[in-house]
């Protein structure tokens, strides 16, 4: 992902200008484009939508979906809702932490970040995870290892 330049940000701001109720769609567009919402863009967003910087910052920090820094190269989300917990989801969390060196909802380690999510809609097939946005169900520690290795492998014709 290439960070949004001011030239890219300007059309987004123009499209949503003066419509404070369009803050979330604007933030989603930035997040989709860059993988995060650059804190340096907050003043311009606030000005364009007639909001305070505190209001924009508050929305970004309230919703866990929004990032204020570039994401790690591999993002693992582990469901921590009841169905996944009842099917050894917490043992899977411990395994993922041990094999990546990262801690859930903490700082990434070696390019891998681990995040809690609450329900991926796979309750009957738990435990469930996403790796870089790709959903996987019935994930055992061994299956996780294979999925992570596959996600980290160089893609044909490209780089990781």
GROMACS .gro file of C-alpha atoms in nm:
model
  160
    1UNK     CA    1   0.000   0.000   0.000
    2UNK     CA    2   0.121   0.345  -0.086
    3UNK     CA    3   0.038   0.617   0.167
    4UNK     CA    4  -0.221   0.865   0.052
    5UNK     CA    5  -0.060   1.176  -0.089
    6UNK     CA    6  -0.215   1.518  -0.053
    7UNK     CA    7  -0.312   1.486  -0.420
    8UNK     CA    8  -0.505   1.167  -0.338
    9UNK     CA    9  -0.651   1.308  -0.017
   10UNK     CA   10  -0.781   1.625  -0.184
   11UNK     CA   11  -1.048   1.453  -0.400
   12UNK     CA   12  -1.172   1.254  -0.099
   13UNK     CA   13  -1.200   1.571   0.106
   14UNK     CA   14  -1.377   1.751  -0.178
   15UNK     CA   15  -1.626   1.466  -0.216
   16UNK     CA   16  -1.718   1.477   0.155
   17UNK     CA   17  -1.665   1.851   0.222
   18UNK     CA   18  -1.907   2.013   0.464
   19UNK     CA   19  -2.082   1.685   0.548
   20UNK     CA   20  -1.978   1.589   0.899
   21UNK     CA   21  -2.205   1.284   0.883
   22UNK     CA   22  -1.973   1.143   0.613
   23UNK     CA   23  -1.674   1.116   0.847
   24UNK     CA   24  -1.695   0.737   0.871
   25UNK     CA   25  -1.714   0.679   0.492
   26UNK     CA   26  -1.416   0.913   0.447
   27UNK     CA   27  -1.214   0.732   0.714
   28UNK     CA   28  -1.304   0.396   0.560
   29UNK     CA   29  -1.189   0.519   0.218
   30UNK     CA   30  -0.854   0.625   0.364
   31UNK     CA   31  -0.818   0.301   0.557
   32UNK     CA   32  -0.903   0.097   0.246
   33UNK     CA   33  -0.653   0.293   0.039
   34UNK     CA   34  -0.359   0.298   0.280
   35UNK     CA   35  -0.434   0.041   0.547
   36UNK     CA   36  -0.445   0.319   0.808
   37UNK     CA   37  -0.555   0.677   0.867
   38UNK     CA   38  -0.248   0.897   0.884
   39UNK     CA   39  -0.270   1.126   1.191
   40UNK     CA   40  -0.118   1.401   0.975
   41UNK     CA   41  -0.446   1.404   0.776
   42UNK     CA   42  -0.665   1.474   1.081
   43UNK     CA   43  -0.645   1.857   1.057
   44UNK     CA   44  -0.742   1.854   0.687
   45UNK     CA   45  -1.025   1.609   0.749
   46UNK     CA   46  -1.155   1.819   1.040
   47UNK     CA   47  -1.142   2.138   0.833
   48UNK     CA   48  -1.315   1.981   0.532
   49UNK     CA   49  -1.599   1.833   0.738
   50UNK     CA   50  -1.640   2.130   0.975
   51UNK     CA   51  -1.546   1.919   1.275
   52UNK     CA   52  -1.290   1.968   1.548
   53UNK     CA   53  -0.966   1.774   1.539
   54UNK     CA   54  -1.074   1.615   1.868
   55UNK     CA   55  -1.394   1.485   1.709
   56UNK     CA   56  -1.206   1.325   1.419
   57UNK     CA   57  -0.939   1.182   1.649
   58UNK     CA   58  -1.211   1.053   1.883
   59UNK     CA   59  -1.381   0.857   1.605
   60UNK     CA   60  -1.051   0.712   1.481
   61UNK     CA   61  -0.953   0.595   1.829
   62UNK     CA   62  -1.301   0.478   1.933
   63UNK     CA   63  -1.339   0.227   1.650
   64UNK     CA   64  -1.079  -0.048   1.676
   65UNK     CA   65  -1.101  -0.104   1.300
   66UNK     CA   66  -0.912   0.219   1.229
   67UNK     CA   67  -0.536   0.221   1.248
   68UNK     CA   68  -0.317   0.526   1.301
   69UNK     CA   69  -0.003   0.357   1.170
   70UNK     CA   70   0.071   0.127   0.878
   71UNK     CA   71  -0.033  -0.232   0.945
   72UNK     CA   72   0.226  -0.508   0.979
   73UNK     CA   73   0.287  -0.718   0.668
   74UNK     CA   74   0.078  -1.003   0.816
   75UNK     CA   75  -0.233  -0.935   1.023
   76UNK     CA   76  -0.386  -1.228   1.211
   77UNK     CA   77  -0.730  -1.176   1.364
   78UNK     CA   78  -0.848  -1.441   1.608
   79UNK     CA   79  -1.211  -1.471   1.712
   80UNK     CA   80  -1.244  -1.450   2.089
   81UNK     CA   81  -1.623  -1.482   2.113
   82UNK     CA   82  -1.787  -1.760   2.312
   83UNK     CA   83  -1.823  -2.023   2.039
   84UNK     CA   84  -1.456  -2.001   1.941
   85UNK     CA   85  -1.345  -1.991   2.306
   86UNK     CA   86  -1.545  -2.310   2.372
   87UNK     CA   87  -1.359  -2.487   2.091
   88UNK     CA   88  -1.004  -2.418   2.216
   89UNK     CA   89  -0.982  -2.065   2.079
   90UNK     CA   90  -0.773  -1.948   2.373
   91UNK     CA   91  -0.529  -2.235   2.323
   92UNK     CA   92  -0.503  -2.120   1.962
   93UNK     CA   93  -0.428  -1.765   2.083
   94UNK     CA   94  -0.147  -1.901   2.302
   95UNK     CA   95  -0.009  -2.103   2.010
   96UNK     CA   96  -0.018  -1.807   1.771
   97UNK     CA   97   0.157  -1.586   2.026
   98UNK     CA   98   0.424  -1.850   2.087
   99UNK     CA   99   0.492  -1.916   1.720
  100UNK     CA  100   0.496  -1.550   1.608
  101UNK     CA  101   0.647  -1.382   1.912
  102UNK     CA  102   0.370  -1.121   1.897
  103UNK     CA  103   0.111  -1.067   2.169
  104UNK     CA  104  -0.259  -1.039   2.095
  105UNK     CA  105  -0.365  -0.674   2.065
  106UNK     CA  106  -0.003  -0.572   2.123
  107UNK     CA  107   0.283  -0.457   1.907
  108UNK     CA  108   0.364  -0.662   1.596
  109UNK     CA  109   0.670  -0.885   1.603
  110UNK     CA  110   0.869  -0.987   1.294
  111UNK     CA  111   0.603  -0.833   1.070
  112UNK     CA  112   0.311  -1.021   1.231
  113UNK     CA  113   0.037  -0.853   1.432
  114UNK     CA  114  -0.232  -1.042   1.621
  115UNK     CA  115  -0.572  -0.884   1.690
  116UNK     CA  116  -0.881  -0.988   1.882
  117UNK     CA  117  -1.212  -0.988   1.697
  118UNK     CA  118  -1.548  -1.084   1.836
  119UNK     CA  119  -1.733  -1.307   1.593
  120UNK     CA  120  -1.631  -1.380   1.239
  121UNK     CA  121  -1.963  -1.549   1.168
  122UNK     CA  122  -1.818  -1.900   1.176
  123UNK     CA  123  -1.956  -2.014   1.512
  124UNK     CA  124  -2.044  -2.363   1.388
  125UNK     CA  125  -1.695  -2.398   1.242
  126UNK     CA  126  -1.490  -2.252   1.525
  127UNK     CA  127  -1.227  -2.151   1.604
  128UNK     CA  128  -1.200  -1.897   1.324
  129UNK     CA  129  -0.926  -1.658   1.218
  130UNK     CA  130  -0.846  -1.422   0.936
  131UNK     CA  131  -0.498  -1.386   0.794
  132UNK     CA  132  -0.458  -1.070   0.589
  133UNK     CA  133  -0.835  -1.054   0.556
  134UNK     CA  134  -0.883  -1.413   0.437
  135UNK     CA  135  -1.124  -1.609   0.655
  136UNK     CA  136  -1.036  -1.957   0.785
  137UNK     CA  137  -1.249  -2.185   1.003
  138UNK     CA  138  -1.179  -2.495   1.212
  139UNK     CA  139  -0.826  -2.370   1.271
  140UNK     CA  140  -0.607  -2.597   1.481
  141UNK     CA  141  -0.253  -2.500   1.581
  142UNK     CA  142  -0.112  -2.720   1.302
  143UNK     CA  143  -0.350  -2.572   1.046
  144UNK     CA  144  -0.260  -2.223   1.162
  145UNK     CA  145   0.109  -2.297   1.106
  146UNK     CA  146   0.039  -2.406   0.748
  147UNK     CA  147  -0.185  -2.104   0.682
  148UNK     CA  148   0.074  -1.861   0.819
  149UNK     CA  149   0.349  -2.023   0.613
  150UNK     CA  150   0.132  -1.994   0.303
  151UNK     CA  151   0.049  -1.629   0.377
  152UNK     CA  152   0.418  -1.551   0.425
  153UNK     CA  153   0.536  -1.734   0.113
  154UNK     CA  154   0.636  -1.523  -0.189
  155UNK     CA  155   0.354  -1.502  -0.441
  156UNK     CA  156   0.411  -1.606  -0.799
  157UNK     CA  157   0.529  -1.309  -1.001
  158UNK     CA  158   0.559  -1.086  -0.697
  159UNK     CA  159   0.702  -1.034  -0.356
  160UNK     CA  160   0.566  -1.072  -0.005
   0.00000   0.00000   0.00000
